[in-house]
Short mmCIF file of N, CA, C and O in Angstrom, two decimals:
data_model
loop_
_atom_site.label_atom_id
_atom_site.label_comp_id
_atom_site.label_asym_id
_atom_site.label_seq_id
_atom_site.Cartn_x
_atom_site.Cartn_y
_atom_site.Cartn_z
N GLN A 1 -37.77 118.83 61.23
CA GLN A 1 -37.66 117.86 62.30
C GLN A 1 -38.84 118.04 63.25
O GLN A 1 -39.00 119.09 63.87
N VAL A 2 -39.68 117.03 63.34
CA VAL A 2 -40.83 117.08 64.23
C VAL A 2 -40.46 116.48 65.58
O VAL A 2 -39.82 115.43 65.64
N GLN A 3 -40.87 117.16 66.62
CA GLN A 3 -40.63 116.65 67.97
C GLN A 3 -41.91 116.72 68.79
O GLN A 3 -42.70 117.66 68.64
N LEU A 4 -42.08 115.76 69.66
CA LEU A 4 -43.16 115.77 70.64
C LEU A 4 -42.49 115.84 72.01
O LEU A 4 -41.77 114.93 72.40
N VAL A 5 -42.72 116.94 72.70
CA VAL A 5 -42.07 117.17 73.99
C VAL A 5 -43.11 117.05 75.10
O VAL A 5 -44.10 117.78 75.12
N GLU A 6 -42.84 116.12 76.01
CA GLU A 6 -43.80 115.83 77.07
C GLU A 6 -43.42 116.52 78.36
O GLU A 6 -42.24 116.78 78.64
N SER A 7 -44.42 116.78 79.19
CA SER A 7 -44.20 117.31 80.53
C SER A 7 -45.26 116.72 81.45
O SER A 7 -46.31 116.25 81.00
N GLY A 8 -44.98 116.79 82.73
CA GLY A 8 -45.88 116.22 83.72
C GLY A 8 -45.38 114.86 84.16
O GLY A 8 -44.26 114.47 83.89
N GLY A 9 -46.22 114.13 84.81
CA GLY A 9 -45.85 112.83 85.34
C GLY A 9 -45.27 112.96 86.73
O GLY A 9 -45.17 114.04 87.30
N GLY A 10 -44.89 111.82 87.31
CA GLY A 10 -44.32 111.81 88.65
C GLY A 10 -44.96 110.77 89.53
O GLY A 10 -45.58 109.81 89.05
N LEU A 11 -44.81 110.98 90.84
CA LEU A 11 -45.32 110.05 91.84
C LEU A 11 -46.55 110.64 92.50
O LEU A 11 -46.55 111.82 92.91
N VAL A 12 -47.59 109.82 92.63
CA VAL A 12 -48.83 110.29 93.26
C VAL A 12 -49.43 109.13 94.04
O VAL A 12 -49.23 107.96 93.69
N GLN A 13 -50.16 109.46 95.08
CA GLN A 13 -50.83 108.43 95.87
C GLN A 13 -52.11 107.97 95.18
O GLN A 13 -52.70 108.71 94.39
N PRO A 14 -52.55 106.75 95.46
CA PRO A 14 -53.83 106.29 94.90
C PRO A 14 -54.96 107.26 95.21
O PRO A 14 -55.05 107.80 96.31
N GLY A 15 -55.78 107.52 94.18
CA GLY A 15 -56.85 108.49 94.31
C GLY A 15 -56.46 109.89 93.92
O GLY A 15 -57.33 110.76 93.81
N GLY A 16 -55.19 110.12 93.71
CA GLY A 16 -54.69 111.44 93.36
C GLY A 16 -54.84 111.75 91.88
O GLY A 16 -55.40 110.95 91.11
N SER A 17 -54.32 112.91 91.50
CA SER A 17 -54.44 113.40 90.12
C SER A 17 -53.09 113.84 89.59
O SER A 17 -52.22 114.29 90.35
N LEU A 18 -52.95 113.71 88.29
CA LEU A 18 -51.80 114.23 87.57
C LEU A 18 -52.26 114.75 86.22
O LEU A 18 -53.29 114.28 85.69
N ARG A 19 -51.48 115.65 85.67
CA ARG A 19 -51.78 116.17 84.34
C ARG A 19 -50.54 116.04 83.46
O ARG A 19 -49.46 116.50 83.85
N LEU A 20 -50.71 115.42 82.32
CA LEU A 20 -49.64 115.31 81.33
C LEU A 20 -49.94 116.26 80.17
O LEU A 20 -51.10 116.45 79.79
N SER A 21 -48.87 116.82 79.62
CA SER A 21 -49.01 117.66 78.44
C SER A 21 -47.95 117.28 77.42
O SER A 21 -46.87 116.82 77.78
N CYS A 22 -48.28 117.52 76.16
CA CYS A 22 -47.37 117.19 75.06
C CYS A 22 -47.53 118.25 73.99
O CYS A 22 -48.65 118.50 73.53
N ALA A 23 -46.41 118.84 73.59
CA ALA A 23 -46.44 119.86 72.55
C ALA A 23 -45.65 119.39 71.34
O ALA A 23 -44.53 118.88 71.46
N ALA A 24 -46.24 119.58 70.19
CA ALA A 24 -45.57 119.23 68.94
C ALA A 24 -44.89 120.46 68.37
O ALA A 24 -45.44 121.56 68.39
N SER A 25 -43.67 120.27 67.89
CA SER A 25 -42.93 121.37 67.32
C SER A 25 -42.26 120.92 66.02
O SER A 25 -42.12 119.74 65.76
N GLY A 26 -41.83 121.92 65.24
CA GLY A 26 -41.20 121.62 63.97
C GLY A 26 -42.12 121.94 62.81
O GLY A 26 -43.14 122.60 62.97
N SER A 27 -41.74 121.45 61.65
CA SER A 27 -42.53 121.71 60.46
C SER A 27 -43.75 120.79 60.44
O SER A 27 -43.62 119.59 60.21
N ILE A 28 -44.93 121.35 60.71
CA ILE A 28 -46.15 120.57 60.78
C ILE A 28 -47.23 121.23 59.95
O ILE A 28 -47.59 122.38 60.20
N PHE A 29 -47.74 120.52 58.96
CA PHE A 29 -48.83 121.05 58.13
C PHE A 29 -50.18 120.78 58.76
O PHE A 29 -51.05 121.66 58.78
N SER A 30 -50.35 119.57 59.27
CA SER A 30 -51.63 119.23 59.91
C SER A 30 -51.44 118.10 60.90
O SER A 30 -50.47 117.35 60.83
N ILE A 31 -52.40 118.02 61.82
CA ILE A 31 -52.38 116.98 62.84
C ILE A 31 -53.63 116.14 62.69
O ILE A 31 -54.75 116.64 62.85
N ASP A 32 -53.46 114.87 62.38
CA ASP A 32 -54.61 113.98 62.25
C ASP A 32 -55.12 113.53 63.62
O ASP A 32 -56.33 113.40 63.83
N ALA A 33 -54.20 113.28 64.53
CA ALA A 33 -54.57 112.83 65.87
C ALA A 33 -53.40 113.01 66.81
O ALA A 33 -52.24 112.95 66.41
N MET A 34 -53.73 113.23 68.08
CA MET A 34 -52.71 113.26 69.14
C MET A 34 -53.29 112.60 70.37
O MET A 34 -54.50 112.71 70.63
N GLY A 35 -52.42 111.96 71.13
CA GLY A 35 -52.91 111.32 72.33
C GLY A 35 -51.80 110.64 73.10
O GLY A 35 -50.63 110.97 72.94
N TYR A 36 -52.21 109.70 73.93
CA TYR A 36 -51.26 109.01 74.81
C TYR A 36 -51.44 107.50 74.77
O TYR A 36 -52.57 107.00 74.71
N TYR A 37 -50.30 106.82 74.83
CA TYR A 37 -50.23 105.40 75.06
C TYR A 37 -49.41 105.20 76.34
O TYR A 37 -48.75 106.11 76.80
N ARG A 38 -49.47 104.01 76.89
CA ARG A 38 -48.66 103.72 78.08
C ARG A 38 -48.13 102.30 78.02
O ARG A 38 -48.71 101.43 77.36
N GLN A 39 -47.02 102.10 78.74
CA GLN A 39 -46.42 100.78 78.79
C GLN A 39 -45.96 100.50 80.21
O GLN A 39 -45.09 101.22 80.74
N ALA A 40 -46.54 99.50 80.82
CA ALA A 40 -46.16 99.06 82.15
C ALA A 40 -45.06 98.00 82.03
O ALA A 40 -44.93 97.35 80.98
N PRO A 41 -44.27 97.81 83.08
CA PRO A 41 -43.19 96.80 83.02
C PRO A 41 -43.73 95.43 82.66
O PRO A 41 -44.71 94.95 83.25
N GLY A 42 -43.11 94.80 81.68
CA GLY A 42 -43.50 93.46 81.27
C GLY A 42 -44.75 93.38 80.43
O GLY A 42 -45.21 92.29 80.10
N LYS A 43 -45.29 94.54 80.05
CA LYS A 43 -46.51 94.56 79.25
C LYS A 43 -46.29 95.30 77.94
O LYS A 43 -45.34 96.06 77.80
N GLU A 44 -47.21 95.09 77.01
CA GLU A 44 -47.13 95.78 75.74
C GLU A 44 -47.68 97.20 75.87
O GLU A 44 -48.47 97.51 76.77
N ARG A 45 -47.23 98.05 74.96
CA ARG A 45 -47.75 99.41 74.93
C ARG A 45 -49.23 99.37 74.56
O ARG A 45 -49.64 98.65 73.66
N GLU A 46 -50.03 100.17 75.28
CA GLU A 46 -51.46 100.16 75.04
C GLU A 46 -52.00 101.58 74.92
O GLU A 46 -51.44 102.54 75.47
N LEU A 47 -53.11 101.69 74.23
CA LEU A 47 -53.79 102.97 74.06
C LEU A 47 -54.35 103.46 75.39
O LEU A 47 -54.93 102.67 76.14
N VAL A 48 -54.16 104.76 75.67
CA VAL A 48 -54.83 105.38 76.81
C VAL A 48 -55.98 106.21 76.28
O VAL A 48 -57.15 105.95 76.56
N ALA A 49 -55.66 107.24 75.51
CA ALA A 49 -56.69 108.09 74.92
C ALA A 49 -56.08 108.85 73.75
O ALA A 49 -54.94 109.30 73.82
N VAL A 50 -56.86 108.97 72.68
CA VAL A 50 -56.42 109.68 71.49
C VAL A 50 -57.55 110.58 71.03
O VAL A 50 -58.72 110.16 71.02
N LEU A 51 -57.19 111.80 70.62
CA LEU A 51 -58.17 112.77 70.14
C LEU A 51 -57.87 113.07 68.68
O LEU A 51 -56.79 113.55 68.35
N ALA A 52 -58.80 112.74 67.82
CA ALA A 52 -58.61 112.98 66.38
C ALA A 52 -58.98 114.41 66.03
O ALA A 52 -59.65 115.11 66.79
N SER A 53 -58.56 114.84 64.85
CA SER A 53 -58.76 116.22 64.44
C SER A 53 -60.23 116.58 64.36
O SER A 53 -60.60 117.73 64.57
N GLY A 54 -61.08 115.64 64.06
CA GLY A 54 -62.51 115.92 63.98
C GLY A 54 -63.21 115.95 65.32
O GLY A 54 -64.42 116.18 65.38
N GLY A 55 -62.45 115.72 66.39
CA GLY A 55 -63.02 115.74 67.73
C GLY A 55 -63.37 114.38 68.28
O GLY A 55 -63.78 114.25 69.44
N ARG A 56 -63.22 113.36 67.48
CA ARG A 56 -63.53 112.01 67.97
C ARG A 56 -62.48 111.54 68.96
O ARG A 56 -61.29 111.70 68.73
N ILE A 57 -62.93 110.96 70.07
CA ILE A 57 -62.03 110.46 71.11
C ILE A 57 -62.11 108.95 71.18
O ILE A 57 -63.20 108.37 71.19
N ASN A 58 -60.96 108.35 71.23
CA ASN A 58 -60.86 106.91 71.41
C ASN A 58 -60.06 106.68 72.69
O ASN A 58 -58.96 107.20 72.83
N HIS A 59 -60.60 105.91 73.62
CA HIS A 59 -59.89 105.70 74.88
C HIS A 59 -60.09 104.29 75.39
O HIS A 59 -61.03 103.59 75.01
N SER A 60 -59.18 103.90 76.27
CA SER A 60 -59.26 102.59 76.89
C SER A 60 -60.43 102.55 77.89
O SER A 60 -60.69 103.54 78.58
N ASP A 61 -61.09 101.42 77.96
CA ASP A 61 -62.17 101.26 78.93
C ASP A 61 -61.66 101.44 80.36
O ASP A 61 -62.41 101.88 81.25
N SER A 62 -60.40 101.13 80.59
CA SER A 62 -59.85 101.18 81.94
C SER A 62 -59.72 102.60 82.48
O SER A 62 -59.56 102.79 83.69
N VAL A 63 -59.79 103.61 81.60
CA VAL A 63 -59.66 105.00 82.06
C VAL A 63 -60.97 105.77 81.94
O VAL A 63 -61.02 106.96 82.24
N GLU A 64 -62.02 105.08 81.51
CA GLU A 64 -63.33 105.70 81.34
C GLU A 64 -63.77 106.40 82.62
O GLU A 64 -63.74 105.82 83.71
N GLY A 65 -64.14 107.68 82.49
CA GLY A 65 -64.65 108.42 83.64
C GLY A 65 -63.58 108.97 84.55
O GLY A 65 -63.88 109.71 85.49
N ARG A 66 -62.34 108.61 84.31
CA ARG A 66 -61.24 109.09 85.17
C ARG A 66 -60.26 109.99 84.43
O ARG A 66 -59.74 110.94 85.01
N PHE A 67 -59.99 109.69 83.19
CA PHE A 67 -59.03 110.46 82.40
C PHE A 67 -59.78 111.29 81.36
O PHE A 67 -60.75 110.82 80.75
N THR A 68 -59.29 112.52 81.15
CA THR A 68 -59.87 113.39 80.14
C THR A 68 -58.77 113.93 79.24
O THR A 68 -57.78 114.47 79.72
N ILE A 69 -58.98 113.77 77.94
CA ILE A 69 -58.00 114.28 76.99
C ILE A 69 -58.55 115.53 76.33
O ILE A 69 -59.75 115.63 76.05
N SER A 70 -57.66 116.50 76.10
CA SER A 70 -58.05 117.74 75.44
C SER A 70 -56.92 118.21 74.54
O SER A 70 -55.77 117.79 74.71
N ARG A 71 -57.26 119.08 73.61
CA ARG A 71 -56.24 119.53 72.67
C ARG A 71 -56.38 121.02 72.41
O ARG A 71 -57.49 121.55 72.32
N ASP A 72 -55.25 121.69 72.29
CA ASP A 72 -55.19 123.09 71.90
C ASP A 72 -54.57 123.11 70.50
O ASP A 72 -53.36 122.98 70.35
N ASN A 73 -55.42 123.25 69.49
CA ASN A 73 -54.92 123.16 68.12
C ASN A 73 -53.95 124.27 67.78
O ASN A 73 -52.96 124.05 67.08
N ALA A 74 -54.20 125.47 68.28
CA ALA A 74 -53.33 126.59 67.97
C ALA A 74 -51.92 126.37 68.51
O ALA A 74 -50.94 126.76 67.88
N LYS A 75 -51.84 125.73 69.68
CA LYS A 75 -50.54 125.49 70.29
C LYS A 75 -49.98 124.11 69.96
O LYS A 75 -48.90 123.75 70.41
N LYS A 76 -50.74 123.34 69.17
CA LYS A 76 -50.31 121.98 68.82
C LYS A 76 -49.98 121.19 70.08
O LYS A 76 -48.94 120.52 70.17
N ARG A 77 -50.87 121.27 71.05
CA ARG A 77 -50.64 120.66 72.35
C ARG A 77 -51.82 119.78 72.73
O ARG A 77 -52.98 120.12 72.48
N VAL A 78 -51.49 118.64 73.34
CA VAL A 78 -52.52 117.77 73.89
C VAL A 78 -52.26 117.58 75.37
O VAL A 78 -51.09 117.55 75.80
N SER A 79 -53.33 117.49 76.15
CA SER A 79 -53.19 117.31 77.60
C SER A 79 -54.05 116.15 78.04
O SER A 79 -55.13 115.90 77.48
N LEU A 80 -53.56 115.47 79.05
CA LEU A 80 -54.29 114.34 79.62
C LEU A 80 -54.44 114.59 81.12
O LEU A 80 -53.46 114.57 81.86
N GLN A 81 -55.66 114.85 81.54
CA GLN A 81 -55.96 115.02 82.96
C GLN A 81 -56.33 113.66 83.53
O GLN A 81 -57.29 113.03 83.07
N MET A 82 -55.57 113.22 84.52
CA MET A 82 -55.76 111.90 85.09
C MET A 82 -56.22 112.04 86.54
O MET A 82 -55.47 112.56 87.38
N ASN A 83 -57.43 111.61 86.81
CA ASN A 83 -58.00 111.68 88.16
C ASN A 83 -58.23 110.27 88.69
O ASN A 83 -58.26 109.30 87.93
N SER A 84 -58.43 110.19 90.00
CA SER A 84 -58.72 108.90 90.65
C SER A 84 -57.71 107.84 90.22
O SER A 84 -58.10 106.72 89.85
N LEU A 85 -56.46 108.20 90.28
CA LEU A 85 -55.41 107.29 89.81
C LEU A 85 -55.32 106.04 90.68
O LEU A 85 -55.53 106.09 91.90
N LYS A 86 -55.01 104.92 90.02
CA LYS A 86 -54.90 103.63 90.67
C LYS A 86 -53.48 103.09 90.49
O LYS A 86 -52.80 103.45 89.52
N PRO A 87 -53.04 102.20 91.35
CA PRO A 87 -51.70 101.61 91.17
C PRO A 87 -51.52 100.97 89.80
O PRO A 87 -50.41 101.02 89.24
N GLU A 88 -52.57 100.42 89.24
CA GLU A 88 -52.45 99.79 87.92
C GLU A 88 -52.29 100.80 86.79
O GLU A 88 -52.08 100.41 85.63
N ASP A 89 -52.40 102.09 87.10
CA ASP A 89 -52.11 103.11 86.09
C ASP A 89 -50.61 103.39 85.99
O ASP A 89 -50.18 104.15 85.11
N THR A 90 -49.83 102.81 86.87
CA THR A 90 -48.39 103.01 86.85
C THR A 90 -47.81 102.49 85.54
O THR A 90 -48.02 101.34 85.15
N ALA A 91 -47.08 103.37 84.85
CA ALA A 91 -46.51 103.03 83.54
C ALA A 91 -45.70 104.22 83.03
O ALA A 91 -45.74 105.30 83.61
N VAL A 92 -44.98 103.98 81.95
CA VAL A 92 -44.40 105.08 81.18
C VAL A 92 -45.45 105.51 80.16
O VAL A 92 -45.96 104.67 79.40
N TYR A 93 -45.76 106.78 80.16
CA TYR A 93 -46.78 107.32 79.26
C TYR A 93 -46.08 108.00 78.08
O TYR A 93 -45.20 108.86 78.28
N TYR A 94 -46.49 107.62 76.88
CA TYR A 94 -45.89 108.15 75.66
C TYR A 94 -46.91 108.99 74.89
O TYR A 94 -48.01 108.53 74.60
N CYS A 95 -46.48 110.19 74.55
CA CYS A 95 -47.30 111.01 73.67
C CYS A 95 -47.16 110.48 72.24
O CYS A 95 -46.06 110.10 71.80
N HIS A 96 -48.27 110.44 71.53
CA HIS A 96 -48.26 110.00 70.14
C HIS A 96 -48.95 111.04 69.26
O HIS A 96 -49.97 111.62 69.63
N GLY A 97 -48.38 111.26 68.11
CA GLY A 97 -49.00 112.16 67.15
C GLY A 97 -48.98 111.55 65.76
O GLY A 97 -47.98 110.95 65.35
N LYS A 98 -50.11 111.66 65.07
CA LYS A 98 -50.16 111.27 63.66
C LYS A 98 -50.21 112.57 62.89
O LYS A 98 -51.24 113.25 62.84
N LEU A 99 -49.05 112.94 62.34
CA LEU A 99 -48.85 114.28 61.80
C LEU A 99 -48.45 114.25 60.35
O LEU A 99 -47.82 113.29 59.88
N ARG A 100 -48.79 115.35 59.67
CA ARG A 100 -48.39 115.53 58.27
C ARG A 100 -47.47 116.74 58.23
O ARG A 100 -47.87 117.84 58.65
N ARG A 101 -46.24 116.56 57.75
CA ARG A 101 -45.29 117.67 57.72
C ARG A 101 -45.57 118.65 56.58
O ARG A 101 -45.42 119.86 56.73
N TYR A 102 -45.96 118.15 55.44
CA TYR A 102 -46.21 118.99 54.27
C TYR A 102 -47.51 118.55 53.61
O TYR A 102 -47.92 117.40 53.74
N TRP A 103 -48.14 119.41 52.83
CA TRP A 103 -49.46 119.10 52.28
C TRP A 103 -49.41 117.90 51.34
O TRP A 103 -50.39 117.20 51.15
N TYR A 104 -48.25 117.68 50.72
CA TYR A 104 -48.12 116.62 49.74
C TYR A 104 -47.67 115.30 50.34
O TYR A 104 -47.52 114.31 49.64
N GLU A 105 -47.42 115.26 51.63
CA GLU A 105 -46.97 114.03 52.29
C GLU A 105 -48.12 113.31 52.97
O GLU A 105 -49.13 113.92 53.35
N ASP A 106 -47.96 112.01 53.13
CA ASP A 106 -48.85 111.25 53.98
C ASP A 106 -48.53 111.55 55.44
O ASP A 106 -47.43 112.00 55.76
N SER A 107 -49.47 111.30 56.32
CA SER A 107 -49.19 111.49 57.75
C SER A 107 -48.33 110.34 58.26
O SER A 107 -48.36 109.22 57.71
N HIS A 108 -47.55 110.64 59.28
CA HIS A 108 -46.66 109.65 59.89
C HIS A 108 -46.83 109.67 61.40
O HIS A 108 -47.34 110.64 61.97
N ASP A 109 -46.38 108.57 62.02
CA ASP A 109 -46.47 108.46 63.47
C ASP A 109 -45.21 109.02 64.13
O ASP A 109 -44.09 108.72 63.70
N TYR A 110 -45.43 109.80 65.17
CA TYR A 110 -44.33 110.35 65.95
C TYR A 110 -44.59 110.06 67.43
O TYR A 110 -45.75 110.02 67.86
N TRP A 111 -43.49 109.90 68.18
CA TRP A 111 -43.60 109.56 69.60
C TRP A 111 -42.77 110.51 70.46
O TRP A 111 -41.70 110.96 70.05
N GLY A 112 -43.29 110.81 71.65
CA GLY A 112 -42.53 111.54 72.63
C GLY A 112 -41.54 110.64 73.34
O GLY A 112 -41.50 109.43 73.10
N GLN A 113 -40.76 111.23 74.23
CA GLN A 113 -39.71 110.48 74.91
C GLN A 113 -40.23 109.61 76.04
O GLN A 113 -39.52 108.72 76.52
N GLY A 114 -41.44 109.84 76.46
CA GLY A 114 -42.03 109.06 77.54
C GLY A 114 -41.84 109.74 78.89
O GLY A 114 -40.80 110.37 79.13
N THR A 115 -42.83 109.61 79.75
CA THR A 115 -42.74 110.17 81.09
C THR A 115 -43.31 109.14 82.08
O THR A 115 -44.33 108.52 81.81
N GLN A 116 -42.64 108.99 83.20
CA GLN A 116 -43.03 107.98 84.17
C GLN A 116 -44.16 108.50 85.05
O GLN A 116 -44.10 109.61 85.60
N VAL A 117 -45.18 107.68 85.19
CA VAL A 117 -46.26 107.92 86.14
C VAL A 117 -46.29 106.76 87.13
O VAL A 117 -46.41 105.60 86.71
N THR A 118 -46.12 107.06 88.41
CA THR A 118 -46.13 106.03 89.44
C THR A 118 -47.21 106.35 90.46
O THR A 118 -47.24 107.45 91.02
N VAL A 119 -48.09 105.39 90.65
CA VAL A 119 -49.18 105.55 91.62
C VAL A 119 -48.92 104.57 92.75
O VAL A 119 -49.04 103.35 92.58
N SER A 120 -48.57 105.13 93.90
CA SER A 120 -48.19 104.27 95.03
C SER A 120 -48.33 105.04 96.34
O SER A 120 -48.13 106.25 96.38
N SER A 121 -48.68 104.31 97.37
CA SER A 121 -48.76 104.92 98.70
C SER A 121 -47.44 104.76 99.44
O SER A 121 -47.28 105.23 100.56
#
């Protein structure tokens, strides 16, 4: 049973910072990619930032220069440092992992439970 457990999030004023973390647990052979998506009320879920196993980073233009994603492969953990937060960053943030449980399996998508980030004065 693979799980993605998230931590972090909360309420912060505009211009402030938050750090999200997500740890993968369970039977995991390899991790193709880990990262974060977010969903604001009334909007579709969108990519925030994803870090692939080869080190390639894919991120939304809206977080360029403000958010930094990093990964600890040994701990199967990904972190998202969010600086200069804006009210439009308010959303539920979901950890995503594209993981392979066994060497003979294809990789599958897994999601965390989501954590609320609210940017408001």
